[in-house]
Short mmCIF file of N, CA and C in Angstrom, two decimals:
data_model
loop_
_atom_site.label_atom_id
_atom_site.label_comp_id
_atom_site.label_asym_id
_atom_site.label_seq_id
_atom_site.Cartn_x
_atom_site.Cartn_y
_atom_site.Cartn_z
N MET A 1 12.07 51.25 50.33
CA MET A 1 11.84 52.68 50.20
C MET A 1 12.04 53.35 51.55
N SER A 2 12.49 54.56 51.52
CA SER A 2 12.73 55.34 52.73
C SER A 2 11.87 56.60 52.71
N ILE A 3 11.47 57.00 53.91
CA ILE A 3 10.75 58.27 54.11
C ILE A 3 11.44 58.96 55.27
N TRP A 4 11.67 60.26 55.14
CA TRP A 4 12.14 61.02 56.29
C TRP A 4 11.55 62.41 56.22
N TRP A 5 11.39 63.00 57.39
CA TRP A 5 10.94 64.37 57.47
C TRP A 5 11.52 64.99 58.73
N SER A 6 11.57 66.32 58.72
CA SER A 6 12.09 67.05 59.85
C SER A 6 11.22 68.28 60.09
N LEU A 7 10.89 68.53 61.34
CA LEU A 7 10.07 69.67 61.72
C LEU A 7 10.86 70.57 62.66
N HIS A 8 10.74 71.85 62.47
CA HIS A 8 11.29 72.85 63.38
C HIS A 8 10.06 73.46 64.06
N LEU A 9 9.86 73.15 65.34
CA LEU A 9 8.63 73.50 66.03
C LEU A 9 8.87 74.48 67.17
N ARG A 10 7.90 75.36 67.37
CA ARG A 10 7.94 76.27 68.52
C ARG A 10 7.73 75.46 69.79
N ARG A 11 8.38 75.87 70.86
CA ARG A 11 8.22 75.18 72.13
C ARG A 11 6.91 75.60 72.78
N GLU A 12 5.84 75.10 72.21
CA GLU A 12 4.49 75.33 72.70
C GLU A 12 3.79 73.98 72.79
N ALA A 13 2.88 73.86 73.74
CA ALA A 13 2.17 72.59 73.94
C ALA A 13 1.45 72.13 72.67
N ALA A 14 0.94 73.07 71.87
CA ALA A 14 0.20 72.71 70.66
C ALA A 14 1.07 72.02 69.62
N SER A 15 2.39 72.11 69.73
CA SER A 15 3.26 71.46 68.76
C SER A 15 3.34 69.95 68.96
N VAL A 16 3.07 69.48 70.16
CA VAL A 16 3.21 68.06 70.47
C VAL A 16 2.22 67.21 69.66
N PRO A 17 0.91 67.51 69.69
CA PRO A 17 0.01 66.70 68.86
C PRO A 17 0.25 66.86 67.36
N LEU A 18 0.77 67.99 66.94
CA LEU A 18 1.08 68.18 65.52
C LEU A 18 2.14 67.17 65.08
N ALA A 19 3.22 67.04 65.84
CA ALA A 19 4.28 66.08 65.51
C ALA A 19 3.74 64.65 65.56
N ARG A 20 2.94 64.37 66.56
CA ARG A 20 2.37 63.02 66.70
C ARG A 20 1.48 62.67 65.52
N ARG A 21 0.60 63.59 65.12
CA ARG A 21 -0.30 63.32 63.98
C ARG A 21 0.47 63.13 62.68
N LEU A 22 1.53 63.91 62.47
CA LEU A 22 2.33 63.74 61.26
C LEU A 22 2.99 62.35 61.24
N LEU A 23 3.52 61.93 62.37
CA LEU A 23 4.13 60.60 62.44
C LEU A 23 3.09 59.52 62.18
N LEU A 24 1.94 59.62 62.85
CA LEU A 24 0.89 58.61 62.66
C LEU A 24 0.42 58.55 61.21
N GLY A 25 0.24 59.72 60.58
CA GLY A 25 -0.18 59.76 59.19
C GLY A 25 0.84 59.15 58.25
N THR A 26 2.10 59.44 58.50
CA THR A 26 3.18 58.88 57.68
C THR A 26 3.18 57.37 57.79
N MET A 27 3.08 56.88 59.02
CA MET A 27 3.16 55.43 59.24
C MET A 27 1.92 54.72 58.70
N GLU A 28 0.76 55.34 58.82
CA GLU A 28 -0.45 54.74 58.27
C GLU A 28 -0.35 54.66 56.74
N THR A 29 0.09 55.74 56.12
CA THR A 29 0.25 55.76 54.66
C THR A 29 1.25 54.71 54.19
N ALA A 30 2.32 54.53 54.94
CA ALA A 30 3.34 53.55 54.58
C ALA A 30 2.87 52.12 54.80
N GLY A 31 1.90 51.92 55.69
CA GLY A 31 1.39 50.57 55.96
C GLY A 31 2.01 49.92 57.18
N VAL A 32 2.50 50.72 58.12
CA VAL A 32 3.08 50.18 59.35
C VAL A 32 1.97 49.66 60.26
N ASP A 33 2.24 48.56 60.93
CA ASP A 33 1.29 47.97 61.87
C ASP A 33 0.84 49.02 62.89
N PRO A 34 -0.46 49.11 63.16
CA PRO A 34 -0.98 50.15 64.07
C PRO A 34 -0.41 50.10 65.48
N ASP A 35 -0.10 48.91 65.99
CA ASP A 35 0.46 48.82 67.34
C ASP A 35 1.86 49.46 67.40
N ILE A 36 2.66 49.22 66.38
CA ILE A 36 4.00 49.84 66.31
C ILE A 36 3.85 51.35 66.17
N SER A 37 2.93 51.78 65.31
CA SER A 37 2.69 53.21 65.11
C SER A 37 2.29 53.88 66.41
N TYR A 38 1.42 53.23 67.17
CA TYR A 38 0.97 53.80 68.45
C TYR A 38 2.14 53.93 69.43
N ASP A 39 2.94 52.86 69.55
CA ASP A 39 4.09 52.92 70.47
C ASP A 39 5.02 54.07 70.12
N LEU A 40 5.35 54.19 68.85
CA LEU A 40 6.26 55.25 68.42
C LEU A 40 5.65 56.64 68.59
N SER A 41 4.36 56.77 68.33
CA SER A 41 3.73 58.08 68.48
C SER A 41 3.66 58.50 69.94
N LEU A 42 3.44 57.55 70.83
CA LEU A 42 3.44 57.86 72.27
C LEU A 42 4.84 58.25 72.74
N ALA A 43 5.85 57.50 72.29
CA ALA A 43 7.23 57.85 72.64
C ALA A 43 7.59 59.24 72.11
N LEU A 44 7.17 59.54 70.87
CA LEU A 44 7.43 60.86 70.30
C LEU A 44 6.74 61.95 71.12
N SER A 45 5.51 61.72 71.53
CA SER A 45 4.79 62.70 72.34
C SER A 45 5.55 63.00 73.64
N GLU A 46 6.08 61.96 74.26
CA GLU A 46 6.84 62.16 75.51
C GLU A 46 8.12 62.95 75.26
N ALA A 47 8.83 62.63 74.18
CA ALA A 47 10.06 63.34 73.87
C ALA A 47 9.77 64.81 73.55
N CYS A 48 8.70 65.07 72.79
CA CYS A 48 8.34 66.45 72.46
C CYS A 48 7.90 67.20 73.71
N ALA A 49 7.13 66.56 74.58
CA ALA A 49 6.69 67.21 75.81
C ALA A 49 7.90 67.60 76.67
N ASN A 50 8.92 66.75 76.71
CA ASN A 50 10.14 67.09 77.45
C ASN A 50 10.83 68.29 76.83
N ALA A 51 10.90 68.34 75.50
CA ALA A 51 11.54 69.47 74.83
C ALA A 51 10.77 70.76 75.09
N VAL A 52 9.45 70.70 75.09
CA VAL A 52 8.63 71.88 75.35
C VAL A 52 8.84 72.36 76.79
N GLU A 53 8.86 71.42 77.72
CA GLU A 53 8.95 71.80 79.13
C GLU A 53 10.36 72.18 79.57
N HIS A 54 11.37 71.49 79.06
CA HIS A 54 12.73 71.65 79.59
C HIS A 54 13.74 72.18 78.57
N GLY A 55 13.31 72.50 77.38
CA GLY A 55 14.23 72.81 76.28
C GLY A 55 14.82 74.20 76.26
N GLY A 56 14.88 74.90 77.35
CA GLY A 56 15.52 76.22 77.38
C GLY A 56 14.53 77.30 77.74
N ARG A 57 15.02 78.53 77.68
CA ARG A 57 14.17 79.68 78.00
C ARG A 57 13.08 79.84 76.96
N LEU A 58 11.92 80.24 77.41
CA LEU A 58 10.83 80.53 76.48
C LEU A 58 10.95 81.97 76.02
N ASP A 59 11.25 82.16 74.76
CA ASP A 59 11.27 83.48 74.16
C ASP A 59 10.76 83.33 72.73
N SER A 60 10.82 84.39 71.97
CA SER A 60 10.23 84.34 70.63
C SER A 60 10.95 83.38 69.68
N SER A 61 12.18 82.98 70.03
CA SER A 61 12.91 82.05 69.16
C SER A 61 12.96 80.63 69.71
N ALA A 62 12.25 80.37 70.80
CA ALA A 62 12.30 79.05 71.42
C ALA A 62 11.72 78.00 70.49
N ALA A 63 12.53 77.00 70.16
CA ALA A 63 12.09 75.97 69.22
C ALA A 63 12.80 74.67 69.53
N TYR A 64 12.31 73.60 68.93
CA TYR A 64 12.97 72.31 68.98
C TYR A 64 12.76 71.63 67.64
N ARG A 65 13.51 70.56 67.39
CA ARG A 65 13.45 69.88 66.10
C ARG A 65 13.10 68.41 66.31
N VAL A 66 12.22 67.92 65.42
CA VAL A 66 11.85 66.51 65.37
C VAL A 66 12.21 65.99 63.98
N THR A 67 12.95 64.89 63.94
CA THR A 67 13.29 64.25 62.68
C THR A 67 12.89 62.78 62.77
N ALA A 68 12.23 62.28 61.74
CA ALA A 68 11.81 60.88 61.70
C ALA A 68 12.29 60.25 60.41
N TYR A 69 12.79 59.02 60.51
CA TYR A 69 13.25 58.24 59.37
C TYR A 69 12.56 56.89 59.39
N LEU A 70 11.86 56.55 58.33
CA LEU A 70 11.37 55.19 58.13
C LEU A 70 12.24 54.63 57.02
N ASP A 71 13.06 53.69 57.36
CA ASP A 71 14.03 53.19 56.39
C ASP A 71 14.08 51.67 56.48
N GLY A 72 13.49 51.02 55.50
CA GLY A 72 13.50 49.57 55.48
C GLY A 72 12.72 48.99 56.63
N GLU A 73 13.42 48.34 57.54
CA GLU A 73 12.77 47.64 58.64
C GLU A 73 12.72 48.45 59.94
N LYS A 74 13.19 49.69 59.92
CA LYS A 74 13.32 50.42 61.17
C LYS A 74 12.81 51.85 61.04
N CYS A 75 12.27 52.37 62.15
CA CYS A 75 11.93 53.78 62.26
C CYS A 75 12.82 54.38 63.33
N ARG A 76 13.44 55.49 63.01
CA ARG A 76 14.30 56.21 63.96
C ARG A 76 13.75 57.62 64.11
N ILE A 77 13.63 58.06 65.35
CA ILE A 77 13.11 59.39 65.65
C ILE A 77 14.11 60.10 66.55
N GLU A 78 14.32 61.39 66.26
CA GLU A 78 15.24 62.20 67.06
C GLU A 78 14.56 63.52 67.40
N VAL A 79 14.62 63.90 68.67
CA VAL A 79 14.10 65.18 69.14
C VAL A 79 15.25 65.92 69.80
N THR A 80 15.53 67.13 69.31
CA THR A 80 16.62 67.94 69.87
C THR A 80 16.08 69.30 70.30
N ASP A 81 16.66 69.83 71.36
CA ASP A 81 16.27 71.17 71.81
C ASP A 81 17.53 71.97 72.11
N SER A 82 17.35 73.20 72.55
CA SER A 82 18.49 74.06 72.84
C SER A 82 18.54 74.44 74.31
N GLY A 83 18.01 73.57 75.15
CA GLY A 83 18.01 73.81 76.59
C GLY A 83 19.35 73.46 77.23
N PRO A 84 19.34 73.29 78.54
CA PRO A 84 20.59 73.02 79.26
C PRO A 84 21.12 71.61 79.05
N GLY A 85 20.33 70.73 78.48
CA GLY A 85 20.77 69.34 78.31
C GLY A 85 20.55 68.54 79.57
N PHE A 86 21.02 67.31 79.54
CA PHE A 86 20.85 66.39 80.66
C PHE A 86 22.12 66.33 81.49
N THR A 87 21.94 66.19 82.81
CA THR A 87 23.06 65.83 83.65
C THR A 87 23.17 64.31 83.57
N ARG A 88 24.25 63.78 84.04
CA ARG A 88 24.48 62.33 83.96
C ARG A 88 23.37 61.54 84.65
N THR A 89 22.84 62.02 85.76
CA THR A 89 21.84 61.26 86.50
C THR A 89 20.42 61.48 86.01
N GLN A 90 20.14 62.57 85.33
CA GLN A 90 18.78 62.84 84.89
C GLN A 90 18.24 61.81 83.91
N ALA A 91 19.05 61.32 83.04
CA ALA A 91 18.59 60.43 82.00
C ALA A 91 18.25 59.04 82.53
N VAL A 92 18.75 58.69 83.71
CA VAL A 92 18.53 57.33 84.22
C VAL A 92 17.94 57.29 85.62
N ARG A 93 17.51 58.41 86.14
CA ARG A 93 17.05 58.42 87.52
C ARG A 93 15.70 57.71 87.66
N PRO A 94 15.53 56.96 88.74
CA PRO A 94 14.24 56.33 88.99
C PRO A 94 13.23 57.37 89.45
N VAL A 95 11.96 57.11 89.20
CA VAL A 95 10.90 58.04 89.56
C VAL A 95 10.02 57.38 90.62
N ALA A 96 9.71 58.14 91.67
CA ALA A 96 8.85 57.61 92.73
C ALA A 96 7.46 57.31 92.19
N ALA A 97 6.84 56.26 92.70
CA ALA A 97 5.52 55.83 92.23
C ALA A 97 4.48 56.94 92.37
N GLU A 98 4.59 57.77 93.37
CA GLU A 98 3.60 58.82 93.60
C GLU A 98 3.90 60.11 92.84
N ALA A 99 5.01 60.18 92.15
CA ALA A 99 5.39 61.38 91.40
C ALA A 99 4.42 61.63 90.25
N GLU A 100 4.11 62.90 90.02
CA GLU A 100 3.20 63.27 88.93
C GLU A 100 3.94 63.53 87.62
N ASN A 101 5.23 63.73 87.67
CA ASN A 101 6.05 64.00 86.49
C ASN A 101 7.26 63.10 86.50
N GLY A 102 7.98 63.09 85.37
CA GLY A 102 9.25 62.40 85.33
C GLY A 102 9.24 61.00 84.76
N ARG A 103 8.12 60.58 84.22
CA ARG A 103 8.05 59.22 83.68
C ARG A 103 8.33 59.14 82.18
N GLY A 104 8.45 60.26 81.49
CA GLY A 104 8.54 60.28 80.04
C GLY A 104 9.72 59.51 79.48
N LEU A 105 10.92 59.73 80.01
CA LEU A 105 12.10 59.05 79.47
C LEU A 105 12.02 57.54 79.70
N GLY A 106 11.52 57.14 80.85
CA GLY A 106 11.34 55.71 81.13
C GLY A 106 10.33 55.08 80.20
N LEU A 107 9.27 55.81 79.91
CA LEU A 107 8.25 55.31 78.98
C LEU A 107 8.83 55.15 77.58
N ILE A 108 9.62 56.12 77.14
CA ILE A 108 10.27 56.01 75.83
C ILE A 108 11.15 54.75 75.79
N GLN A 109 11.89 54.50 76.86
CA GLN A 109 12.75 53.32 76.91
C GLN A 109 11.95 52.02 76.85
N GLU A 110 10.75 52.02 77.40
CA GLU A 110 9.91 50.82 77.35
C GLU A 110 9.28 50.61 75.97
N LEU A 111 8.98 51.67 75.27
CA LEU A 111 8.26 51.58 73.99
C LEU A 111 9.17 51.35 72.78
N ALA A 112 10.42 51.75 72.88
CA ALA A 112 11.33 51.66 71.74
C ALA A 112 12.31 50.49 71.93
N ASP A 113 12.94 50.09 70.83
CA ASP A 113 13.92 49.01 70.89
C ASP A 113 15.29 49.51 71.32
N HIS A 114 15.66 50.71 70.91
CA HIS A 114 16.96 51.28 71.25
C HIS A 114 16.75 52.76 71.52
N VAL A 115 17.32 53.25 72.63
CA VAL A 115 17.14 54.65 73.01
C VAL A 115 18.50 55.26 73.34
N HIS A 116 18.71 56.49 72.87
CA HIS A 116 19.89 57.26 73.25
C HIS A 116 19.41 58.59 73.83
N ILE A 117 19.84 58.87 75.04
CA ILE A 117 19.49 60.11 75.71
C ILE A 117 20.80 60.81 76.05
N GLY A 118 20.99 62.00 75.51
CA GLY A 118 22.25 62.70 75.75
C GLY A 118 22.16 64.16 75.39
N ASN A 119 23.32 64.72 75.16
CA ASN A 119 23.43 66.14 74.85
C ASN A 119 24.05 66.33 73.47
N LYS A 120 23.75 67.47 72.85
CA LYS A 120 24.38 67.80 71.57
C LYS A 120 25.88 67.92 71.79
N PRO A 121 26.66 67.34 70.92
CA PRO A 121 28.11 67.46 71.08
C PRO A 121 28.57 68.90 70.93
N GLY A 122 29.29 69.39 71.94
CA GLY A 122 29.89 70.71 71.86
C GLY A 122 28.94 71.89 71.90
N ARG A 123 27.65 71.63 72.04
CA ARG A 123 26.67 72.73 72.07
C ARG A 123 25.67 72.48 73.19
N ARG A 124 24.92 73.51 73.46
CA ARG A 124 23.84 73.40 74.44
C ARG A 124 22.67 72.66 73.83
N GLY A 125 22.04 71.82 74.60
CA GLY A 125 20.83 71.17 74.13
C GLY A 125 20.82 69.68 74.37
N ALA A 126 19.62 69.14 74.48
CA ALA A 126 19.42 67.71 74.70
C ALA A 126 19.06 67.03 73.39
N VAL A 127 19.38 65.74 73.33
CA VAL A 127 19.02 64.90 72.19
C VAL A 127 18.41 63.62 72.75
N VAL A 128 17.20 63.33 72.30
CA VAL A 128 16.55 62.06 72.63
C VAL A 128 16.28 61.38 71.30
N SER A 129 16.91 60.24 71.08
CA SER A 129 16.68 59.50 69.84
C SER A 129 16.30 58.07 70.20
N PHE A 130 15.44 57.51 69.39
CA PHE A 130 14.99 56.14 69.64
C PHE A 130 14.58 55.50 68.32
N ASP A 131 14.65 54.19 68.30
CA ASP A 131 14.22 53.47 67.10
C ASP A 131 13.47 52.21 67.49
N LYS A 132 12.77 51.69 66.48
CA LYS A 132 11.96 50.50 66.68
C LYS A 132 11.91 49.75 65.36
N ILE A 133 12.01 48.43 65.45
CA ILE A 133 11.86 47.59 64.27
C ILE A 133 10.39 47.65 63.86
N LEU A 134 10.15 47.82 62.58
CA LEU A 134 8.79 47.97 62.07
C LEU A 134 8.16 46.62 61.73
N LYS A 135 6.87 46.55 61.95
CA LYS A 135 6.04 45.45 61.46
C LYS A 135 5.08 46.10 60.47
N TRP A 136 4.72 45.37 59.44
CA TRP A 136 3.93 45.93 58.36
C TRP A 136 2.57 45.24 58.26
N LYS A 137 1.58 45.99 57.84
CA LYS A 137 0.29 45.40 57.48
C LYS A 137 0.48 44.59 56.21
N LYS A 138 -0.39 43.62 56.00
CA LYS A 138 -0.33 42.84 54.79
C LYS A 138 -0.55 43.77 53.59
N ASP A 139 0.25 43.62 52.56
CA ASP A 139 0.17 44.43 51.34
C ASP A 139 0.43 45.92 51.59
N ALA A 140 1.27 46.22 52.56
CA ALA A 140 1.62 47.61 52.85
C ALA A 140 2.32 48.23 51.63
N PRO A 141 1.95 49.45 51.25
CA PRO A 141 2.51 50.06 50.05
C PRO A 141 4.02 50.30 50.11
N LEU A 142 4.56 50.55 51.28
CA LEU A 142 5.99 50.86 51.39
C LEU A 142 6.74 49.80 52.18
N MET A 143 6.20 48.60 52.25
CA MET A 143 6.81 47.53 53.05
C MET A 143 8.26 47.31 52.62
N ALA A 144 9.09 47.06 53.63
CA ALA A 144 10.49 46.76 53.36
C ALA A 144 10.59 45.48 52.57
N VAL A 145 11.50 45.47 51.63
CA VAL A 145 11.68 44.27 50.78
C VAL A 145 12.82 43.45 51.29
#
């Protein structure tokens, strides 16, 4: 069985926990192992926080999109915004140990199995997508067959 959902969210800090809670609720209902759910929800929070902070000018139409797919053995999450996108070095730059910001993309790379960080083709905006192989609780209602 597959589950997917997509949210169009305002670029406001309050949207980050909303997306995280929806993902956690979906995964709990499906019967995904709590450790996997936690890793993915933390990665999602980091991706959403980046979209809120860097996703373009803040005006009345400022928004970003979160899409999540639970399909068989894998969960894939994509966060897109309409900001300036990434330069070639931003997506892979190391962060100083004493830095207070800039660890989000590295954390996403540590928590997920596969990560793509790039820009929307032909348009303005960043895309952060990541996936993780799912583990299921015993007798999970939506366990992959």
